Coordinates of C-alpha atoms in Angstrom, one line a residue:
X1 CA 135.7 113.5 32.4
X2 CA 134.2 114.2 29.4
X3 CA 135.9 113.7 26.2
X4 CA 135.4 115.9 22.9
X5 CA 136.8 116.1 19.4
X6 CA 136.7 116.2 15.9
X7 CA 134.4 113.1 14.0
X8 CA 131.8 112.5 11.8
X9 CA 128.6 110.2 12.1
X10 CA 129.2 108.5 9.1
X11 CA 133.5 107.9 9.9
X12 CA 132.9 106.9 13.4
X13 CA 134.1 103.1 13.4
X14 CA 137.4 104.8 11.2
X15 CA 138.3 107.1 13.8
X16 CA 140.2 107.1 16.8
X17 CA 141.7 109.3 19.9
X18 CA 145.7 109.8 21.3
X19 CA 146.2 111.6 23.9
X20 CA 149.3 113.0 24.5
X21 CA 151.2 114.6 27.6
X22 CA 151.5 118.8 27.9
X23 CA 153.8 120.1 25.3
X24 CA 154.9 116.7 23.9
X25 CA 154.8 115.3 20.9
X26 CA 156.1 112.0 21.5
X27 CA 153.4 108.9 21.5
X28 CA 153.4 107.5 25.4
X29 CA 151.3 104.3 24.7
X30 CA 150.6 104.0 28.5
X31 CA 149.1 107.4 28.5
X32 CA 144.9 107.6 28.2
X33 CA 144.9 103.7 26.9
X34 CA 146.9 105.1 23.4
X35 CA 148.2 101.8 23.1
X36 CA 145.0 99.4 23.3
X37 CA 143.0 102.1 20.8
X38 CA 146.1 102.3 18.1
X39 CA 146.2 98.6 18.2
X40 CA 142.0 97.9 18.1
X41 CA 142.9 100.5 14.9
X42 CA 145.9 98.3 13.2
X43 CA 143.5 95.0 13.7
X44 CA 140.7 96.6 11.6
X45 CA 143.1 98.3 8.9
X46 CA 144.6 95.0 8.6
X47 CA 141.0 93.1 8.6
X48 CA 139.7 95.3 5.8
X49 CA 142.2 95.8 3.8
X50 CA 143.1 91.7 3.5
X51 CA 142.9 90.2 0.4
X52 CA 138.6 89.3 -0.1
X53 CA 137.5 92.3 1.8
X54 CA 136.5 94.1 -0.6
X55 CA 137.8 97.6 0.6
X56 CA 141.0 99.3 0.5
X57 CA 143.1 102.5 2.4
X58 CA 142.1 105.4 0.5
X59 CA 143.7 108.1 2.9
X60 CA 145.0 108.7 6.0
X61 CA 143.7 112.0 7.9
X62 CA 145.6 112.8 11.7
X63 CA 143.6 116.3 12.9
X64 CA 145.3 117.7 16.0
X65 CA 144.1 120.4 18.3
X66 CA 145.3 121.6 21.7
X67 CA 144.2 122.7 25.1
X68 CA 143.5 126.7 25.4
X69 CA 147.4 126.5 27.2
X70 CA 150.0 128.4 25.6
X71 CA 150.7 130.4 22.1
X72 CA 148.4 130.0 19.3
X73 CA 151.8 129.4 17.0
X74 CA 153.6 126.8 19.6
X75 CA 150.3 125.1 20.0
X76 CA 150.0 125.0 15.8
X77 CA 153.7 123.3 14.9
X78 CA 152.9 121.1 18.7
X79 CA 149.9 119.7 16.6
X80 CA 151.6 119.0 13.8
X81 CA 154.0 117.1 15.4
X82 CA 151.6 115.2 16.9
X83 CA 150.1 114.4 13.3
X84 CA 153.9 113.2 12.5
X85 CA 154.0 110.8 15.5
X86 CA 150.7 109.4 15.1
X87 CA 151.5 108.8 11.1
X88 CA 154.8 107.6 11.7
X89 CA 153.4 104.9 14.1
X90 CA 151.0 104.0 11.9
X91 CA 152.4 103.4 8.2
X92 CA 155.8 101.7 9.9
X93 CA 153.1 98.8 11.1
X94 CA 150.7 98.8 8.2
X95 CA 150.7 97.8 4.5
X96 CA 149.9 100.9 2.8
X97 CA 149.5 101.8 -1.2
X98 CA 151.2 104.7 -2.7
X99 CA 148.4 105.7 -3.9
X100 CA 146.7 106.3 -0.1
X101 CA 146.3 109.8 0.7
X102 CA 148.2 111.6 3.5
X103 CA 146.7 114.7 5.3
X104 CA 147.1 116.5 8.2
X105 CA 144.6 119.1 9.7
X106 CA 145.2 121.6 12.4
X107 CA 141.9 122.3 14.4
X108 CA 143.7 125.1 17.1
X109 CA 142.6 125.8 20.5
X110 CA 139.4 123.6 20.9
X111 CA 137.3 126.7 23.1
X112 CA 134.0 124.5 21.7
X113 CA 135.4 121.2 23.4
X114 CA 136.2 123.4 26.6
X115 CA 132.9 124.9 26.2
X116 CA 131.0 121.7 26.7
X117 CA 133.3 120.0 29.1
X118 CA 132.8 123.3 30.8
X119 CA 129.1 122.9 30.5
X120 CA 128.8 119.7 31.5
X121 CA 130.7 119.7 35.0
X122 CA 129.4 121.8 38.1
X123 CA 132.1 121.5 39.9
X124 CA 134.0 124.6 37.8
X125 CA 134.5 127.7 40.0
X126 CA 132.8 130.5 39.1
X127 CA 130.5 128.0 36.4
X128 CA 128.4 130.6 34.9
X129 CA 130.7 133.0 34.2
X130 CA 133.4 130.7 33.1
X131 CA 130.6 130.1 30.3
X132 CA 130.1 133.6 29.3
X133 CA 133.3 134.5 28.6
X134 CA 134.5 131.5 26.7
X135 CA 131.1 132.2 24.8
X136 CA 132.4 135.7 24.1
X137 CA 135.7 134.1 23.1
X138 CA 133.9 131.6 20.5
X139 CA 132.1 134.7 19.3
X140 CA 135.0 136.4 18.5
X141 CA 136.6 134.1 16.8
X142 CA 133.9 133.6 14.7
X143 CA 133.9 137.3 13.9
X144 CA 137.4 137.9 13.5
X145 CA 138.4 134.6 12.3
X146 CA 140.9 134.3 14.4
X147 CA 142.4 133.3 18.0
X148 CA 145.0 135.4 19.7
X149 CA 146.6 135.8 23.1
X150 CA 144.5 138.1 24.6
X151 CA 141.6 135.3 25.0
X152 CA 143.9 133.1 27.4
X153 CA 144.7 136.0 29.5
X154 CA 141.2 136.6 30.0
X155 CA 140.7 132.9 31.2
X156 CA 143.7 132.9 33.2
X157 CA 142.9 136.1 35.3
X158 CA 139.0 135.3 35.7
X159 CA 138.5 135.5 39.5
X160 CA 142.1 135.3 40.4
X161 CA 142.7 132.6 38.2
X162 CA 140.6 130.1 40.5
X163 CA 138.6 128.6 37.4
X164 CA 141.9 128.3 35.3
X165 CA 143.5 126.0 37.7
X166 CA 140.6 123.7 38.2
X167 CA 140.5 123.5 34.4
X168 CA 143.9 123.3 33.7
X169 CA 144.3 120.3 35.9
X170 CA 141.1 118.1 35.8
X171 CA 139.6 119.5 32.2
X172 CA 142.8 120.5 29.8
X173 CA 144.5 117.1 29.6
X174 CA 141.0 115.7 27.8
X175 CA 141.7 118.1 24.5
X176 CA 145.2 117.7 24.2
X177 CA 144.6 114.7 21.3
X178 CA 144.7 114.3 18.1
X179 CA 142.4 112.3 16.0
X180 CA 143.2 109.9 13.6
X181 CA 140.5 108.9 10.7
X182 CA 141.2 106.2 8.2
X183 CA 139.3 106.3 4.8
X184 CA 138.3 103.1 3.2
X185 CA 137.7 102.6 -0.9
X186 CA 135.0 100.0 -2.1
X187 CA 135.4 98.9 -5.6
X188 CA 133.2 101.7 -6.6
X189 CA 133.0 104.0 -3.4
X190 CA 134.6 105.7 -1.1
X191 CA 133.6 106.4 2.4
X192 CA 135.4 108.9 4.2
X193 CA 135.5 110.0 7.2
X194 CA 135.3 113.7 6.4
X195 CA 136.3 115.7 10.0
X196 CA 135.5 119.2 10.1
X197 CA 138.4 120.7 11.5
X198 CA 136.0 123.9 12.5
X199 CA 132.5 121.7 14.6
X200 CA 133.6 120.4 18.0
X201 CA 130.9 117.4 18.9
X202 CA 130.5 115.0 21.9
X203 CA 132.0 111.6 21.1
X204 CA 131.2 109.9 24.3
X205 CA 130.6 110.4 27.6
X206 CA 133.0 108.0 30.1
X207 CA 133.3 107.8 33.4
X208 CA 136.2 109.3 35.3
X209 CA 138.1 106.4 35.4
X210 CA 138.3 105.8 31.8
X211 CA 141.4 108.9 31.9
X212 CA 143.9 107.5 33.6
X213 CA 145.1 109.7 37.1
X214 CA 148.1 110.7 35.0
X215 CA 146.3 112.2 32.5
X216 CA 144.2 114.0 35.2
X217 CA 146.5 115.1 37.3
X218 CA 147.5 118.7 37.6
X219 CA 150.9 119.2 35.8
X220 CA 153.9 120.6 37.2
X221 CA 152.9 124.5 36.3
X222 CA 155.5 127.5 36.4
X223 CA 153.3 130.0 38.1
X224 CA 154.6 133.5 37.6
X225 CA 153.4 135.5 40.7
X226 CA 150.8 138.4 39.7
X227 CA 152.2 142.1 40.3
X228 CA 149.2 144.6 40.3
X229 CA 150.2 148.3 40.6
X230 CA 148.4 151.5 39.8
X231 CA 149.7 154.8 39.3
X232 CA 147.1 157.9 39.1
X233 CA 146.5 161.4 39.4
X234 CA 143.5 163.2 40.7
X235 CA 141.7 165.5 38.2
X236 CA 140.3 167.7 41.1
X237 CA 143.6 168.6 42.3
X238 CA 144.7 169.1 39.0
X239 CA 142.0 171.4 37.5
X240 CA 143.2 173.6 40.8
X241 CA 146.5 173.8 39.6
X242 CA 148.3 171.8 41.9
X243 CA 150.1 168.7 40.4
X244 CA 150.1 165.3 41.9
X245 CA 150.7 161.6 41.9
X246 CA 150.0 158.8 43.3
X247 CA 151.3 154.9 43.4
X248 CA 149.2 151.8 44.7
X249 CA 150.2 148.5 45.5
X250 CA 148.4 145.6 45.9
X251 CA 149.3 143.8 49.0
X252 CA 147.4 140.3 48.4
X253 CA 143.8 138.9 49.8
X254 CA 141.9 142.8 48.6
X255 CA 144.3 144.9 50.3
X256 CA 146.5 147.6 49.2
X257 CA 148.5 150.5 50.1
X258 CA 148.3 154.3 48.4
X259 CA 150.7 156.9 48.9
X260 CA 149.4 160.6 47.2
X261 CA 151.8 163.4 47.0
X262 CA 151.1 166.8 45.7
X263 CA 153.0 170.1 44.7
X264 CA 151.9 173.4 44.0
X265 CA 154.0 176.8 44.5
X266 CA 152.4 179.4 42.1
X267 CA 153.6 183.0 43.7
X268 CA 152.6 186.6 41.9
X269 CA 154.6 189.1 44.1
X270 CA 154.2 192.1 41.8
X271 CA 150.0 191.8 42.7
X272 CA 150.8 189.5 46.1
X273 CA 149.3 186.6 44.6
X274 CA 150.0 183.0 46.1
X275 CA 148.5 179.5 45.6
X276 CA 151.2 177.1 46.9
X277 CA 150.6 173.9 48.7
X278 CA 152.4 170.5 48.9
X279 CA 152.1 167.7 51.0
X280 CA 150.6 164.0 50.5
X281 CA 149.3 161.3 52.6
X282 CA 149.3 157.4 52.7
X283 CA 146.0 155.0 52.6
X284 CA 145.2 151.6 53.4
X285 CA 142.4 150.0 51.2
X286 CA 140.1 147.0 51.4
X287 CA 138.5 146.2 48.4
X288 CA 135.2 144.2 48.2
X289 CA 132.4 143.5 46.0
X290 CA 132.0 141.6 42.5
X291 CA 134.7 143.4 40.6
X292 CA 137.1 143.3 43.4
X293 CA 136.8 139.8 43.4
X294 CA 137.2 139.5 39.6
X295 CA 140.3 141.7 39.4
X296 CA 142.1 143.3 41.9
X297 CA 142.2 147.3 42.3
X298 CA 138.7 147.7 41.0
X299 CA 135.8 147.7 42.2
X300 CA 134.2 148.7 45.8
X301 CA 137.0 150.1 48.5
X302 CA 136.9 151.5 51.9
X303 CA 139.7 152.7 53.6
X304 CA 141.6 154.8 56.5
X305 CA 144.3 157.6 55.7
X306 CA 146.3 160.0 57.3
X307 CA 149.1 163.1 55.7
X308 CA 150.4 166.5 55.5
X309 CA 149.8 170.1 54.8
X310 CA 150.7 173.3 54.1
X311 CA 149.7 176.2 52.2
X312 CA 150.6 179.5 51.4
X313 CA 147.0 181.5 50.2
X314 CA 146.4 185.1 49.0
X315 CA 144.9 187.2 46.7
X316 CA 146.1 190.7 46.9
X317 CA 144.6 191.4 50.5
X318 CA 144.3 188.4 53.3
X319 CA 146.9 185.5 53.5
X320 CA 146.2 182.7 55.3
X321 CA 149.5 180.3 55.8
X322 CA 149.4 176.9 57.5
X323 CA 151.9 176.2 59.6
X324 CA 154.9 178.3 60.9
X325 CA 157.0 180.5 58.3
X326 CA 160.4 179.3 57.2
X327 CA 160.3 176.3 59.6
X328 CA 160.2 172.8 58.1
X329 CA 157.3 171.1 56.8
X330 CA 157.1 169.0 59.9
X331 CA 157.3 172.5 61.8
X332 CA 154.6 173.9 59.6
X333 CA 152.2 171.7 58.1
X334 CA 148.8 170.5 59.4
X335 CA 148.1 167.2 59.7
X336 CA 144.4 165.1 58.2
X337 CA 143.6 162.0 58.8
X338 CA 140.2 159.9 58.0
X339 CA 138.1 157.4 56.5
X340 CA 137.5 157.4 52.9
X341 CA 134.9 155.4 50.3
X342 CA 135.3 154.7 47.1
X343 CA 134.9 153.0 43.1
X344 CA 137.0 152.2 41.0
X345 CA 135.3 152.2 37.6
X346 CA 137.2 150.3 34.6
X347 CA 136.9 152.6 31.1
X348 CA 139.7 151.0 29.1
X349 CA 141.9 148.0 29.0
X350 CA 144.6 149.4 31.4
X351 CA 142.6 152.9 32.6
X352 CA 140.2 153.4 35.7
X353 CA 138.7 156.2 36.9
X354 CA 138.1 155.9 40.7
X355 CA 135.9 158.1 42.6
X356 CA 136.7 158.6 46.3
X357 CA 135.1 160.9 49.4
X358 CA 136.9 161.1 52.4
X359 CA 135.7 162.4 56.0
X360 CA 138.1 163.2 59.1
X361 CA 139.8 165.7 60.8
X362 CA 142.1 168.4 59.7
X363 CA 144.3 169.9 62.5
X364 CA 147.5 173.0 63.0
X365 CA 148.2 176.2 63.3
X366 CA 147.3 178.5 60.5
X367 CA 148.6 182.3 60.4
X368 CA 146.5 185.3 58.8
X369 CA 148.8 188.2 57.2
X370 CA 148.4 191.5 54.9
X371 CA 150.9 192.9 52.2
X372 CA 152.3 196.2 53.8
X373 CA 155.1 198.8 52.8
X374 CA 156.4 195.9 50.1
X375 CA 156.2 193.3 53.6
X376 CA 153.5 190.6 54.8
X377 CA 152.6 192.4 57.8
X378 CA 151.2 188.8 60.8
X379 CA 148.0 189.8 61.6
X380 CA 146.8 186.7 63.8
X381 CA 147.7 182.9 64.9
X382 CA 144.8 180.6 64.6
X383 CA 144.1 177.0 65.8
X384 CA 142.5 175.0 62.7
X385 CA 140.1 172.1 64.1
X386 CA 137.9 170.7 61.4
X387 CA 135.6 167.9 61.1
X388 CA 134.5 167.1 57.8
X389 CA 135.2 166.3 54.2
X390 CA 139.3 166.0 53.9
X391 CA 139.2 164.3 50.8
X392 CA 138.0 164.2 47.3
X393 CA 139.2 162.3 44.7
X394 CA 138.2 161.8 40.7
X395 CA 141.5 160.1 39.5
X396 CA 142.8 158.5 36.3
X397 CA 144.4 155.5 37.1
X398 CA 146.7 153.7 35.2
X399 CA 147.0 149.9 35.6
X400 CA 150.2 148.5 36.2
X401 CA 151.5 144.9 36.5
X402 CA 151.3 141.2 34.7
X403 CA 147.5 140.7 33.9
X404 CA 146.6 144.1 35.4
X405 CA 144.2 144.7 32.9
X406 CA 140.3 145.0 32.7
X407 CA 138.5 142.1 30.7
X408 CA 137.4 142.7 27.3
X409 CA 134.0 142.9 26.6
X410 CA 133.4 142.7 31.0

C-alpha cells in the first residue's frame, strides 16, 4: 500500500499520520500503528519544548481529508471531527502555551492521493481507464473549483463497478487520515510546517504489511442492487404516424428483454382513406463490445424477436387488410419473427439513440377490397410469405434506473 498526504519538505520531522476507520471519528490507537506514531510525536513535543531546548510550540495544524466515499458535505464535518479527536488527544497530554496557535484545515476528497496510489499499483481493474477518468475528475475540479456528486457516480459505475470495489477495499482505507503538523518557535524564528491543503505528494512508500489487515480489509458495504431500464420510441414509426413505445429491462450478465407496442387507427371514410395498424413484439438482446461492458444498455447488441400485425390500408381505390375482418387480433394479425443488429449510441446523460435492422419472416393472410355503392366490396384472399427486412428501428431512448446514466466527458 502506498501511503499519500498532505506535508512539506521543510515540516517533515513535525508531521505525522492517523488513520481512522470508515465514517468514524473516534481515535482507535490499535488501528494503522496511531498509537506508536502519536506517542513518537508527544516524546519530541516534550523533548523540544523542555526547558534549554531552545524552541517552543508555536501552533498546532490537524489537516484532514477523506477517501472519494460518500457526500462531499458528510465527508467535510467527518474531517473536522477528526481534527477535534486528534487535537483533543494531543493538548490533554501536552504542556501547551496560550499563546500556541490552533488550526484546522479541510483538504476534501484526496482524487490526487487516489490518483497516485492508482498509478502506482497494476493490479487495479480496468488500470488505464481508471486513470483517465479520475484525471478528468482532477481537471474538473480545477476548473470549476469544486467537487460534487456526480464524480463518485462516475467511479462507482466504471465497468460495473469492478475497479470501485478493488479500490474501495485495498486502496480507500490509506486516505482516510488526517495529518497532524506541529510548528516549533526559535528565539528568533519560526519554522513551520506550512501544508498545502490543495498539493497531494508521496510521503513514503511501505510495504504492505506496514497497514495493518484491518485497515485493508474490505468493509462491511451496503450495496444497493443496480436497476437499468430504458423506455423509447422509434422515430421511423413515428414520422409514419403510428405511435409507439417500448420498455427494456436489463436482465444481468449483457442481457435484456424489449417489448415494442404500436397503435395507429387513422380512418378518412368521406374519401376511403385508412392507415391503421397496431400490434408489437418482444426481443431478447445480447449486448457486447467496449461500451456494453462499461454500462449496460449501450453499446453493440444482437438479438432474436418475434410479434404481431395487422393493418387496415387504402387510399381511395385498393385496400389491402391483414388478417380476417371483425375477428380478433389473434384471428387477424400476421405474425414476424427474426434476428435483429444493433447500436446504441449515448448523446446525453440519460438519452441514446439506438439504431437497429432486423431480418426474418413475415407470415398471414392478407385480404384486397374496393370501396363500392358506400361498401368495401372483397376482392381477393392472399397468403403473405416474406423473407426480408421486418424491422427498422431509429429510437430515442430514455435511460432509466440507479446509475443508468452515460459517463461525462466518455
Amino acid at each position: 500500500i502506498w501511503i499519500y498526504g498532505l506535508i512539506s519538505a521543510r515540516s517533515i520531522n513535525d508531521t505525522t499520520e492517523v488513520f481512522f476507520r470508515q465514517s468514524k471519528s473516534a481515535l482507535d490507537m490499535n488501528l494503522g500503528g496511531n498509537g506508536d506514531r502519536l506517542n513518537e510525536m508527544l516524546e519530541r513535543v516534550r523533548a523540544n519544548s523542555a526547558a534549554g531546548s531552545g524552541l517552543k510550540v508555536a501552533g498546532i495544524k490537524v489537516l484532514g481529508a477523506a477517501s472519494p466515499e460518500g457526500s462531499v458535505e458528510i465527508n467535510r464535518r467527518l474531517s473536522e471531527r477528526r481534527a477535534a479527536a486528534i487535537m483533543d488527544y494531543f493538548s490533554s497530554r501536552t504542556a501547551i502555551g496560550n499563546q500556541t496557535v490552533v488550526s484546522t484545515e479541510y483538504a476534501g476528497r484526496d482524487w490526487n492521493g487516489l490518483y497516485g496510489m492508482v498509478l502506482n499499483d497494476e493490479a487495479v481493474p480496468y488500470r488505464s481507464e481508471v486513470l483517465e477518468l479520475i484525471e478528468c475528475i482532477r481537471t474538473d475540479i480545477a476548473r470549476e473549483g469544486r467537487d460534487n456528486a456526480e464524480n463518485l457516480e462516475q467511479l462507482k459505475k466504471l465497468r460495473g463497478g469492478e475497479p470501485y470495489r478493488y479500490m474501495y477495499g485495498r486502496l480507500f482505507p490509506a486516505l482516510r487520515m488526517s495529518k497532524l503538523c506541529v510548528e516549533y518557535a526559535p528565539l528568533s524564528n519560526v519554522v513551520r510546517c506550512d501544508i498545502a491543503p490543495a498539493v497531494f505528494v508521496p510521503v513514503v512508500a511501505v510495504a504492505s504489511a506496514a497497514v495493518p489487515e484491518a485497515i485493508v480489509a474490505v468493509p462491511n458495504v451496503k450495496e444497493h442492487k443496480p436497476f437499468y431500464m430504458a423506455v423509447k420510441t422509434n422515430m421511423l414509426y413515428d414520422a409514419a404516424a403510428l405511435p409507439n413505445l417500448s420498455a427494456e429491462f436489463y436482465l444481468g450478465k449483457n442481457w435484456s428483454i424489449t417489448g415494442n407496442w404500436m397503435y395507429g387507427w387513422w380512418d378518412n371514410d368521406n374519401r376511403h382513406r385508412y392507415w391503421r395498424a397496431y400490434g408489437g413484439d418482444i426481443t431478447v438482446r445480447r449486448w457486447f463490445g467496449a461500451k456494453a461492458a462499461e454500462k449496460p444498455l449501450t453499446g453493440h447488441h444482437v438479438g432474436v424477436y418475434a410479434g404481431v400485425v395487422t393493418y387496415d390500408f387504402e387510399f381511395g381505390g385498393r385496400g389491402y387488410m391483414g388478417g380476417l375482418p371483425g375477428r380478433t387480433l389473434w384471428d387477424r394479425c400476421n405474425t414476424v419473427a427474426g434476428v435483429e443488429y444493433g447500436y446504441s449510441l449515448p448523446i446525453s446523460n440519460r438519452l441514446n439513440i439506438d439504431f437497429t435492422i432486423g431480418i426474418g419472416y413475415l407470415g398471414g393472410k392478407y385480404l384486397e377490397y374496393v370501396p363500392k355503392d358506400n361498401c368495401y366490396e372483397w376482392q381477393s384472399t392472399h397468403r403473405l410469405s416474406w423473407f426480408g427486412p421486418t424491422k427498422a428501428e431509429v429510437s430515442l431512448v430514455w435511460l432509466i434506473g440507479r446509475g443508468n446514466y452515460n459517463h461525462k466527458g466518455r
